[in-house]
PDB file of C-alpha atoms in Angstrom:
ATOM      1  CA  GLY A   1       0.000   0.000   0.000  1.00  0.00           C
ATOM      2  CA  SER A   2       0.936   3.655  -0.384  1.00  0.00           C
ATOM      3  CA  HIS A   3       0.239   6.101   2.431  1.00  0.00           C
ATOM      4  CA  ASP A   4      -1.365   9.376   1.298  1.00  0.00           C
ATOM      5  CA  THR A   5      -1.287   8.105  -2.267  1.00  0.00           C
ATOM      6  CA  MET A   6      -2.046  11.397  -4.024  1.00  0.00           C
ATOM      7  CA  THR A   7       0.510  13.764  -2.515  1.00  0.00           C
ATOM      8  CA  TYR A   8       2.685  13.604  -5.624  1.00  0.00           C
ATOM      9  CA  CYS A   9       0.397  16.229  -7.202  1.00  0.00           C
ATOM     10  CA  LEU A  10      -0.136  18.743  -4.405  1.00  0.00           C
ATOM     11  CA  ASP A  11      -1.109  22.171  -5.740  1.00  0.00           C
ATOM     12  CA  LYS A  12       1.607  24.754  -5.084  1.00  0.00           C
ATOM     13  CA  ASN A  13      -1.039  27.481  -5.310  1.00  0.00           C
ATOM     14  CA  SER A  14      -3.490  25.767  -2.975  1.00  0.00           C
ATOM     15  CA  GLY A  15      -4.469  27.242   0.337  1.00  0.00           C
ATOM     16  CA  VAL A  16      -3.984  25.251   3.524  1.00  0.00           C
ATOM     17  CA  SER A  17      -6.766  22.792   4.349  1.00  0.00           C
ATOM     18  CA  GLY A  18      -9.442  24.127   6.673  1.00  0.00           C
ATOM     19  CA  ASN A  19      -8.726  21.302   9.138  1.00  0.00           C
ATOM     20  CA  GLU A  20      -5.132  22.335   9.785  1.00  0.00           C
ATOM     21  CA  LEU A  21      -3.950  24.207  12.881  1.00  0.00           C
ATOM     22  CA  LYS A  22      -4.903  27.894  13.025  1.00  0.00           C
ATOM     23  CA  LEU A  23      -1.241  28.752  13.625  1.00  0.00           C
ATOM     24  CA  VAL A  24      -0.212  26.993  10.410  1.00  0.00           C
ATOM     25  CA  LYS A  25      -2.869  28.853   8.419  1.00  0.00           C
ATOM     26  CA  PHE A  26      -1.868  32.160  10.036  1.00  0.00           C
ATOM     27  CA  LEU A  27       1.839  31.699   9.289  1.00  0.00           C
ATOM     28  CA  ASN A  28       1.078  30.656   5.731  1.00  0.00           C
ATOM     29  CA  LYS A  29      -1.076  33.747   5.246  1.00  0.00           C
ATOM     30  CA  CYS A  30       1.512  36.119   6.732  1.00  0.00           C
ATOM     31  CA  MET A  31       4.663  34.616   5.166  1.00  0.00           C
ATOM     32  CA  PRO A  32       3.542  32.494   2.186  1.00  0.00           C
ATOM     33  CA  CYS A  33       6.860  32.742   0.338  1.00  0.00           C
ATOM     34  CA  ILE A  34       8.631  31.140   3.319  1.00  0.00           C
ATOM     35  CA  VAL A  35       5.988  28.928   4.914  1.00  0.00           C
ATOM     36  CA  HIS A  36       4.284  27.406   1.860  1.00  0.00           C
ATOM     37  CA  PRO A  37       7.424  25.707   0.448  1.00  0.00           C
ATOM     38  CA  ILE A  38       8.037  24.220   3.907  1.00  0.00           C
ATOM     39  CA  ILE A  39       4.453  22.933   4.062  1.00  0.00           C
ATOM     40  CA  MET A  40       4.877  21.336   0.628  1.00  0.00           C
ATOM     41  CA  LYS A  41       8.068  19.521   1.684  1.00  0.00           C
ATOM     42  CA  TRP A  42       6.433  18.079   4.787  1.00  0.00           C
ATOM     43  CA  SER A  43       3.151  17.196   3.051  1.00  0.00           C
ATOM     44  CA  THR A  44       4.570  15.189   0.142  1.00  0.00           C
ATOM     45  CA  THR A  45       4.687  11.444   0.854  1.00  0.00           C
ATOM     46  CA  GLN A  46       4.842  10.041  -2.697  1.00  0.00           C
ATOM     47  CA  VAL A  47       6.612  10.981  -5.926  1.00  0.00           C
ATOM     48  CA  LEU A  48       5.207   8.287  -8.247  1.00  0.00           C
ATOM     49  CA  THR A  49       1.867   8.850  -9.966  1.00  0.00           C
ATOM     50  CA  VAL A  50      -1.037   6.556  -9.113  1.00  0.00           C
ATOM     51  CA  THR A  51      -0.440   4.554 -12.305  1.00  0.00           C
ATOM     52  CA  GLU A  52       3.281   4.281 -11.537  1.00  0.00           C
ATOM     53  CA  GLN A  53       2.440   3.091  -8.024  1.00  0.00           C
ATOM     54  CA  LEU A  54       0.136   0.403  -9.408  1.00  0.00           C
ATOM     55  CA  GLU A  55       2.822  -0.627 -11.885  1.00  0.00           C
ATOM     56  CA  ALA A  56       5.305  -0.855  -9.006  1.00  0.00           C
ATOM     57  CA  GLY A  57       3.064  -3.352  -7.189  1.00  0.00           C
ATOM     58  CA  VAL A  58       0.896  -1.204  -4.910  1.00  0.00           C
ATOM     59  CA  ARG A  59      -2.643  -2.587  -4.546  1.00  0.00           C
ATOM     60  CA  TYR A  60      -3.934  -0.448  -1.648  1.00  0.00           C
ATOM     61  CA  LEU A  61      -4.493   3.246  -2.393  1.00  0.00           C
ATOM     62  CA  ASP A  62      -4.965   5.668   0.506  1.00  0.00           C
ATOM     63  CA  PHE A  63      -7.316   8.410  -0.711  1.00  0.00           C
ATOM     64  CA  ARG A  64      -7.834  11.424   1.599  1.00  0.00           C
ATOM     65  CA  ILE A  65     -10.821  13.130  -0.017  1.00  0.00           C
ATOM     66  CA  ALA A  66     -11.912  16.736   0.468  1.00  0.00           C
ATOM     67  CA  HIS A  67     -14.045  19.545  -0.913  1.00  0.00           C
ATOM     68  CA  LYS A  68     -12.451  22.976  -1.041  1.00  0.00           C
ATOM     69  CA  ALA A  69     -14.013  25.619   1.160  1.00  0.00           C
ATOM     70  CA  ASN A  70     -16.069  28.215  -0.726  1.00  0.00           C
ATOM     71  CA  ASP A  71     -15.932  26.154  -3.917  1.00  0.00           C
ATOM     72  CA  PRO A  72     -19.405  26.284  -5.528  1.00  0.00           C
ATOM     73  CA  SER A  73     -18.652  23.272  -7.773  1.00  0.00           C
ATOM     74  CA  MET A  74     -19.079  19.583  -6.927  1.00  0.00           C
ATOM     75  CA  ASN A  75     -15.400  18.926  -7.639  1.00  0.00           C
ATOM     76  CA  LEU A  76     -13.646  16.745  -5.065  1.00  0.00           C
ATOM     77  CA  TYR A  77      -9.907  16.717  -4.496  1.00  0.00           C
ATOM     78  CA  PHE A  78      -7.372  14.887  -2.355  1.00  0.00           C
ATOM     79  CA  VAL A  79      -5.763  16.621   0.599  1.00  0.00           C
ATOM     80  CA  HIS A  80      -2.727  16.447   2.872  1.00  0.00           C
ATOM     81  CA  MET A  81      -2.381  19.875   4.476  1.00  0.00           C
ATOM     82  CA  VAL A  82      -2.954  21.349   0.998  1.00  0.00           C
ATOM     83  CA  TYR A  83      -5.164  20.201  -1.877  1.00  0.00           C
ATOM     84  CA  THR A  84      -4.125  18.338  -5.008  1.00  0.00           C
ATOM     85  CA  THR A  85      -4.273  19.493  -8.599  1.00  0.00           C
ATOM     86  CA  ALA A  86      -5.986  16.237  -9.620  1.00  0.00           C
ATOM     87  CA  THR A  87      -9.677  15.709  -8.966  1.00  0.00           C
ATOM     88  CA  VAL A  88     -11.033  12.502  -7.446  1.00  0.00           C
ATOM     89  CA  GLN A  89     -13.048  11.739 -10.554  1.00  0.00           C
ATOM     90  CA  ASP A  90     -10.007  11.970 -12.855  1.00  0.00           C
ATOM     91  CA  ILE A  91      -7.991   9.618 -10.639  1.00  0.00           C
ATOM     92  CA  LEU A  92     -10.819   7.083 -10.426  1.00  0.00           C
ATOM     93  CA  TRP A  93     -10.872   6.994 -14.228  1.00  0.00           C
ATOM     94  CA  GLU A  94      -7.089   6.517 -14.204  1.00  0.00           C
ATOM     95  CA  VAL A  95      -7.391   3.560 -11.823  1.00  0.00           C
ATOM     96  CA  LEU A  96     -10.112   2.073 -14.032  1.00  0.00           C
ATOM     97  CA  SER A  97      -7.880   2.445 -17.089  1.00  0.00           C
ATOM     98  CA  TRP A  98      -5.131   0.510 -15.321  1.00  0.00           C
ATOM     99  CA  LEU A  99      -7.545  -2.219 -14.216  1.00  0.00           C
ATOM    100  CA  GLU A 100      -8.799  -2.632 -17.775  1.00  0.00           C
ATOM    101  CA  THR A 101      -5.284  -3.536 -18.896  1.00  0.00           C
ATOM    102  CA  HIS A 102      -4.601  -5.790 -15.873  1.00  0.00           C
ATOM    103  CA  PRO A 103      -7.586  -8.180 -15.746  1.00  0.00           C
ATOM    104  CA  GLN A 104      -6.200 -10.391 -12.956  1.00  0.00           C
ATOM    105  CA  GLU A 105      -5.485  -7.699 -10.361  1.00  0.00           C
ATOM    106  CA  VAL A 106      -7.422  -6.576  -7.272  1.00  0.00           C
ATOM    107  CA  VAL A 107      -7.145  -3.006  -5.987  1.00  0.00           C
ATOM    108  CA  ILE A 108      -8.411  -1.633  -2.675  1.00  0.00           C
ATOM    109  CA  LEU A 109      -9.432   2.032  -2.527  1.00  0.00           C
ATOM    110  CA  ALA A 110      -9.295   3.368   1.019  1.00  0.00           C
ATOM    111  CA  CYS A 111     -11.481   6.493   1.056  1.00  0.00           C
ATOM    112  CA  ARG A 112     -11.245   8.611   4.177  1.00  0.00           C
ATOM    113  CA  ASN A 113     -11.115  12.064   5.806  1.00  0.00           C
ATOM    114  CA  PHE A 114     -13.907  13.683   3.702  1.00  0.00           C
ATOM    115  CA  ASP A 115     -12.955  17.222   4.728  1.00  0.00           C
ATOM    116  CA  GLY A 116     -15.780  19.596   3.846  1.00  0.00           C
ATOM    117  CA  LEU A 117     -18.065  16.921   2.390  1.00  0.00           C
ATOM    118  CA  THR A 118     -21.790  17.369   2.964  1.00  0.00           C
ATOM    119  CA  LYS A 119     -24.256  14.494   2.690  1.00  0.00           C
ATOM    120  CA  LYS A 120     -24.927  15.609  -0.885  1.00  0.00           C
ATOM    121  CA  LEU A 121     -21.237  15.454  -1.748  1.00  0.00           C
ATOM    122  CA  HIS A 122     -20.928  12.027  -0.101  1.00  0.00           C
ATOM    123  CA  CYS A 123     -23.730  10.771  -2.319  1.00  0.00           C
ATOM    124  CA  HIS A 124     -22.043  12.368  -5.328  1.00  0.00           C
ATOM    125  CA  LEU A 125     -18.785  10.553  -4.521  1.00  0.00           C
ATOM    126  CA  ILE A 126     -20.550   7.195  -4.185  1.00  0.00           C
ATOM    127  CA  ALA A 127     -22.381   7.780  -7.455  1.00  0.00           C
ATOM    128  CA  CYS A 128     -19.052   8.517  -9.196  1.00  0.00           C
ATOM    129  CA  ILE A 129     -17.485   5.327  -7.824  1.00  0.00           C
ATOM    130  CA  LYS A 130     -20.445   3.245  -8.993  1.00  0.00           C
ATOM    131  CA  GLU A 131     -20.616   4.915 -12.386  1.00  0.00           C
ATOM    132  CA  ILE A 132     -16.913   4.540 -13.113  1.00  0.00           C
ATOM    133  CA  PHE A 133     -16.242   1.007 -11.836  1.00  0.00           C
ATOM    134  CA  GLN A 134     -19.691  -0.569 -12.303  1.00  0.00           C
ATOM    135  CA  CYS A 135     -19.430  -4.378 -12.325  1.00  0.00           C
ATOM    136  CA  LYS A 136     -15.801  -4.282 -11.171  1.00  0.00           C
ATOM    137  CA  LEU A 137     -16.916  -3.339  -7.655  1.00  0.00           C
ATOM    138  CA  CYS A 138     -16.841  -6.148  -5.154  1.00  0.00           C
ATOM    139  CA  PRO A 139     -20.372  -7.213  -4.104  1.00  0.00           C
ATOM    140  CA  ARG A 140     -21.218  -7.259  -0.411  1.00  0.00           C
ATOM    141  CA  ASN A 141     -20.757 -10.471   1.596  1.00  0.00           C
ATOM    142  CA  VAL A 142     -18.320 -12.061  -0.844  1.00  0.00           C
ATOM    143  CA  SER A 143     -15.472 -14.061   0.693  1.00  0.00           C
ATOM    144  CA  MET A 144     -11.889 -13.033  -0.002  1.00  0.00           C
ATOM    145  CA  ARG A 145     -11.237 -16.462  -1.507  1.00  0.00           C
ATOM    146  CA  SER A 146     -14.041 -16.127  -4.042  1.00  0.00           C
ATOM    147  CA  LEU A 147     -13.059 -12.505  -4.710  1.00  0.00           C
ATOM    148  CA  PHE A 148      -9.569 -13.421  -5.812  1.00  0.00           C
ATOM    149  CA  SER A 149     -10.677 -16.538  -7.682  1.00  0.00           C
ATOM    150  CA  SER A 150     -13.245 -14.623  -9.738  1.00  0.00           C
ATOM    151  CA  PHE A 151     -11.143 -11.467 -10.221  1.00  0.00           C
ATOM    152  CA  LEU A 152     -13.871  -9.011  -9.308  1.00  0.00           C
ATOM    153  CA  ARG A 153     -10.933  -6.668  -8.939  1.00  0.00           C
ATOM    154  CA  MET A 154     -12.198  -3.600  -7.092  1.00  0.00           C
ATOM    155  CA  ILE A 155     -12.911  -3.087  -3.411  1.00  0.00           C
ATOM    156  CA  TYR A 156     -13.462   0.184  -1.649  1.00  0.00           C
ATOM    157  CA  TYR A 157     -13.801   0.926   2.022  1.00  0.00           C
ATOM    158  CA  THR A 158     -14.166   4.027   4.091  1.00  0.00           C
ATOM    159  CA  ASN A 159     -14.290   5.497   7.541  1.00  0.00           C
ATOM    160  CA  LEU A 160     -18.062   5.456   7.844  1.00  0.00           C
ATOM    161  CA  HIS A 161     -20.205   8.489   7.293  1.00  0.00           C
ATOM    162  CA  PRO A 162     -23.112   7.915   9.713  1.00  0.00           C
ATOM    163  CA  THR A 163     -25.927   8.344   7.190  1.00  0.00           C
ATOM    164  CA  VAL A 164     -24.399   7.511   3.819  1.00  0.00           C
ATOM    165  CA  TRP A 165     -21.455   5.144   3.778  1.00  0.00           C
ATOM    166  CA  ARG A 166     -22.763   2.497   6.178  1.00  0.00           C
ATOM    167  CA  ARG A 167     -25.199   1.089   3.643  1.00  0.00           C
ATOM    168  CA  GLU A 168     -22.644   1.367   0.830  1.00  0.00           C
ATOM    169  CA  LEU A 169     -19.689  -0.327   2.545  1.00  0.00           C
ATOM    170  CA  ASN A 170     -18.187  -3.277   0.694  1.00  0.00           C
ATOM    171  CA  LEU A 171     -15.392  -4.337   3.003  1.00  0.00           C
ATOM    172  CA  THR A 172     -14.376  -3.520   6.562  1.00  0.00           C
ATOM    173  CA  VAL A 173     -10.690  -2.849   7.048  1.00  0.00           C
ATOM    174  CA  THR A 174      -9.074  -1.922  10.349  1.00  0.00           C
ATOM    175  CA  SER A 175      -6.038   0.318  10.115  1.00  0.00           C
ATOM    176  CA  VAL A 176      -3.524   1.860  12.460  1.00  0.00           C
ATOM    177  CA  GLU A 177      -0.550   4.013  11.618  1.00  0.00           C
ATOM    178  CA  LEU A 178       2.451   2.844  13.569  1.00  0.00           C
ATOM    179  CA  TRP A 179       3.799   6.159  14.714  1.00  0.00           C
ATOM    180  CA  ASP A 180       3.500   8.440  17.701  1.00  0.00           C
ATOM    181  CA  ASN A 181       5.176  11.660  16.531  1.00  0.00           C
ATOM    182  CA  SER A 182       8.478   9.890  16.987  1.00  0.00           C
ATOM    183  CA  ARG A 183      11.328  10.313  14.522  1.00  0.00           C
ATOM    184  CA  ASP A 184      13.260   7.426  16.108  1.00  0.00           C
ATOM    185  CA  ALA A 185      12.231   4.421  14.019  1.00  0.00           C
ATOM    186  CA  THR A 186      13.849   1.915  16.408  1.00  0.00           C
ATOM    187  CA  PHE A 187      11.814   3.228  19.338  1.00  0.00           C
ATOM    188  CA  LEU A 188       8.739   3.574  17.149  1.00  0.00           C
ATOM    189  CA  PHE A 189       8.435  -0.123  16.315  1.00  0.00           C
ATOM    190  CA  SER A 190       9.489  -1.523  19.670  1.00  0.00           C
ATOM    191  CA  SER A 191       6.924   0.653  21.451  1.00  0.00           C
ATOM    192  CA  LYS A 192       4.061  -0.171  19.060  1.00  0.00           C
ATOM    193  CA  GLU A 193       4.275  -3.959  18.779  1.00  0.00           C
ATOM    194  CA  TYR A 194       1.824  -4.580  21.609  1.00  0.00           C
ATOM    195  CA  LEU A 195      -0.673  -2.008  20.339  1.00  0.00           C
ATOM    196  CA  MET A 196      -0.557  -3.505  16.865  1.00  0.00           C
ATOM    197  CA  CYS A 197      -1.153  -7.076  18.034  1.00  0.00           C
ATOM    198  CA  HIS A 198      -3.905  -5.942  20.385  1.00  0.00           C
ATOM    199  CA  LEU A 199      -5.785  -4.151  17.620  1.00  0.00           C
ATOM    200  CA  ILE A 200      -5.529  -7.158  15.315  1.00  0.00           C
ATOM    201  CA  PHE A 201      -6.891  -9.425  18.024  1.00  0.00           C
ATOM    202  CA  VAL A 202      -9.864  -7.157  18.691  1.00  0.00           C
ATOM    203  CA  SER A 203     -10.754  -6.406  15.082  1.00  0.00           C
ATOM    204  CA  GLU A 204     -10.491  -9.830  13.391  1.00  0.00           C
ATOM    205  CA  LYS A 205     -10.690  -8.004  10.062  1.00  0.00           C
ATOM    206  CA  PHE A 206      -8.390  -7.064   7.213  1.00  0.00           C
ATOM    207  CA  PHE A 207      -5.536  -5.254   8.958  1.00  0.00           C
ATOM    208  CA  VAL A 208      -3.519  -2.390   7.486  1.00  0.00           C
ATOM    209  CA  ALA A 209      -0.240  -1.328   9.089  1.00  0.00           C
ATOM    210  CA  GLY A 210       0.869   2.170   8.140  1.00  0.00           C
ATOM    211  CA  ILE A 211       4.630   2.400   8.667  1.00  0.00           C
ATOM    212  CA  ASN A 212       4.835   6.093   7.809  1.00  0.00           C
ATOM    213  CA  LEU A 213       6.785   8.377  10.104  1.00  0.00           C
ATOM    214  CA  THR A 214       5.313  11.753  10.982  1.00  0.00           C
ATOM    215  CA  GLU A 215       6.249  15.135  12.360  1.00  0.00           C
ATOM    216  CA  ASN A 216       4.696  17.860  14.472  1.00  0.00           C
ATOM    217  CA  LEU A 217       4.841  21.644  14.062  1.00  0.00           C
ATOM    218  CA  ARG A 218       7.661  22.021  16.578  1.00  0.00           C
ATOM    219  CA  TYR A 219       9.816  19.484  14.721  1.00  0.00           C
ATOM    220  CA  ILE A 220       9.224  21.270  11.403  1.00  0.00           C
ATOM    221  CA  LEU A 221      10.133  24.674  12.881  1.00  0.00           C
ATOM    222  CA  VAL A 222      13.361  23.222  14.304  1.00  0.00           C
ATOM    223  CA  HIS A 223      14.190  21.585  10.926  1.00  0.00           C
ATOM    224  CA  PRO A 224      13.138  24.207   8.333  1.00  0.00           C
ATOM    225  CA  PHE A 225      15.519  22.745   5.724  1.00  0.00           C
ATOM    226  CA  GLY A 226      14.397  19.167   6.279  1.00  0.00           C
ATOM    227  CA  SER A 227      11.621  17.257   4.563  1.00  0.00           C
ATOM    228  CA  LEU A 228       9.424  14.219   5.083  1.00  0.00           C
ATOM    229  CA  LYS A 229      11.279  12.466   2.275  1.00  0.00           C
ATOM    230  CA  LYS A 230      14.659  13.011   3.888  1.00  0.00           C
ATOM    231  CA  MET A 231      13.364  11.785   7.247  1.00  0.00           C
ATOM    232  CA  THR A 232      11.781   8.699   5.656  1.00  0.00           C
ATOM    233  CA  LEU A 233      14.809   7.718   3.565  1.00  0.00           C
ATOM    234  CA  GLN A 234      17.039   7.880   6.634  1.00  0.00           C
ATOM    235  CA  SER A 235      14.745   5.385   8.383  1.00  0.00           C
ATOM    236  CA  LEU A 236      14.407   2.896   5.504  1.00  0.00           C
ATOM    237  CA  PRO A 237      16.990   0.389   6.828  1.00  0.00           C
ATOM    238  CA  CYS A 238      15.061   0.092  10.099  1.00  0.00           C
ATOM    239  CA  LEU A 239      11.712  -0.110   8.292  1.00  0.00           C
ATOM    240  CA  LYS A 240      13.107  -2.845   6.047  1.00  0.00           C
ATOM    241  CA  ILE A 241      14.086  -4.973   9.055  1.00  0.00           C
ATOM    242  CA  TRP A 242      10.636  -4.560  10.585  1.00  0.00           C
ATOM    243  CA  ILE A 243       8.849  -5.535   7.349  1.00  0.00           C
ATOM    244  CA  LYS A 244      10.868  -8.741   7.000  1.00  0.00           C
ATOM    245  CA  GLN A 245       9.814  -9.770  10.536  1.00  0.00           C
ATOM    246  CA  GLN A 246       6.078  -9.680   9.706  1.00  0.00           C
ATOM    247  CA  TYR A 247       3.804 -12.565   8.730  1.00  0.00           C
ATOM    248  CA  PRO A 248       0.777 -12.489   6.394  1.00  0.00           C
ATOM    249  CA  GLY A 249      -2.168 -14.837   6.562  1.00  0.00           C
ATOM    250  CA  PRO A 250      -5.432 -15.467   8.419  1.00  0.00           C
ATOM    251  CA  ARG A 251      -4.085 -15.558  11.983  1.00  0.00           C
ATOM    252  CA  LYS A 252      -4.995 -12.727  14.332  1.00  0.00           C
ATOM    253  CA  GLU A 253      -1.388 -11.610  14.740  1.00  0.00           C
ATOM    254  CA  CYS A 254      -0.833 -11.320  10.975  1.00  0.00           C
ATOM    255  CA  ILE A 255      -0.706  -8.185   8.846  1.00  0.00           C
ATOM    256  CA  ASN A 256      -2.487  -8.203   5.485  1.00  0.00           C
ATOM    257  CA  ILE A 257      -1.494  -4.788   4.107  1.00  0.00           C
ATOM    258  CA  ILE A 258       1.562  -2.623   4.792  1.00  0.00           C
ATOM    259  CA  ALA A 259       1.363   0.982   3.563  1.00  0.00           C
ATOM    260  CA  GLY A 260       4.401   3.232   3.381  1.00  0.00           C
ATOM    261  CA  ASP A 261       5.716   6.564   2.118  1.00  0.00           C
ATOM    262  CA  PHE A 262       7.848   7.023  -1.017  1.00  0.00           C
ATOM    263  CA  ILE A 263       7.158   3.479  -2.131  1.00  0.00           C
ATOM    264  CA  GLY A 264       9.449   3.801  -5.163  1.00  0.00           C
ATOM    265  CA  ASN A 265      12.523   3.990  -2.950  1.00  0.00           C
ATOM    266  CA  ASN A 266      14.449   1.019  -1.629  1.00  0.00           C
ATOM    267  CA  ASP A 267      12.841  -2.432  -1.943  1.00  0.00           C
ATOM    268  CA  PHE A 268       9.649  -1.636  -0.020  1.00  0.00           C
ATOM    269  CA  VAL A 269       7.186  -3.240  -2.460  1.00  0.00           C
ATOM    270  CA  LYS A 270       9.461  -6.228  -3.109  1.00  0.00           C
ATOM    271  CA  ASP A 271       9.951  -6.859   0.621  1.00  0.00           C
ATOM    272  CA  VAL A 272       6.199  -6.718   1.327  1.00  0.00           C
ATOM    273  CA  ILE A 273       5.289  -9.037  -1.554  1.00  0.00           C
ATOM    274  CA  GLU A 274       7.985 -11.524  -0.520  1.00  0.00           C
ATOM    275  CA  LEU A 275       6.206 -11.960   2.825  1.00  0.00           C
ATOM    276  CA  ASN A 276       3.746 -14.163   0.925  1.00  0.00           C
ATOM    277  CA  THR A 277       6.421 -16.853   0.744  1.00  0.00           C
ATOM    278  CA  LYS A 278       5.900 -17.364   4.507  1.00  0.00           C
ATOM    279  CA  ILE A 279       2.303 -18.566   4.018  1.00  0.00           C
TER     280      ILE A 279
END
């Protein structure tokens, strides 16, 4: 999986998301020439396009969906501190195009956040998904075994909207991002092992482990010349060791999906796929 899949096309001219800290929005408004480039560096988690990610082996796409404030249109975008240039509809068509040329692949769309979405916009998003993917969508109550044997090929799940998404949900996936504002990857994984296993035991559902590191405002201010990419690449050797220690499969302690940042770097995809040899 890729964490924050769409951040490769963040809009340099976009305002800061309405859900961000007031201090961040204030600083960006007062000193945009200084603050906005810093925001862009710490918001970007991927450099490959969605098609390039699929070609690289990613099968779980993390879509953070939003509607821009004061935008009279129905256009939906992706967001990670700032909005993307690409619309949700355009990317869904791009995913469909890839699926059409890869008839034996299954892709999971993880739709979440929904910043600024009204009930009307939620319904619009669902209608777009149904219109674009049609019979490729996984029916409800289908087993994973029959899904992969029949190549239905498209699953989507979401953090539930109380009045809309519950009746539309195709698959329940439990996810946790294995970070706690810590830049020390060694401490990060040793301190989270118990939490991860506990959540798997409770959920008994498809489990996604997000191995993305994160930062807080204080860390960014102390490291104005740093970036999320630089921080992630420095931690790749430790992340690689952790990945190789995991086990896939149906047991409660197993991980089914591992989502990371900058998936084109190192052997992340290769290492995750090779875990299947342990089954």
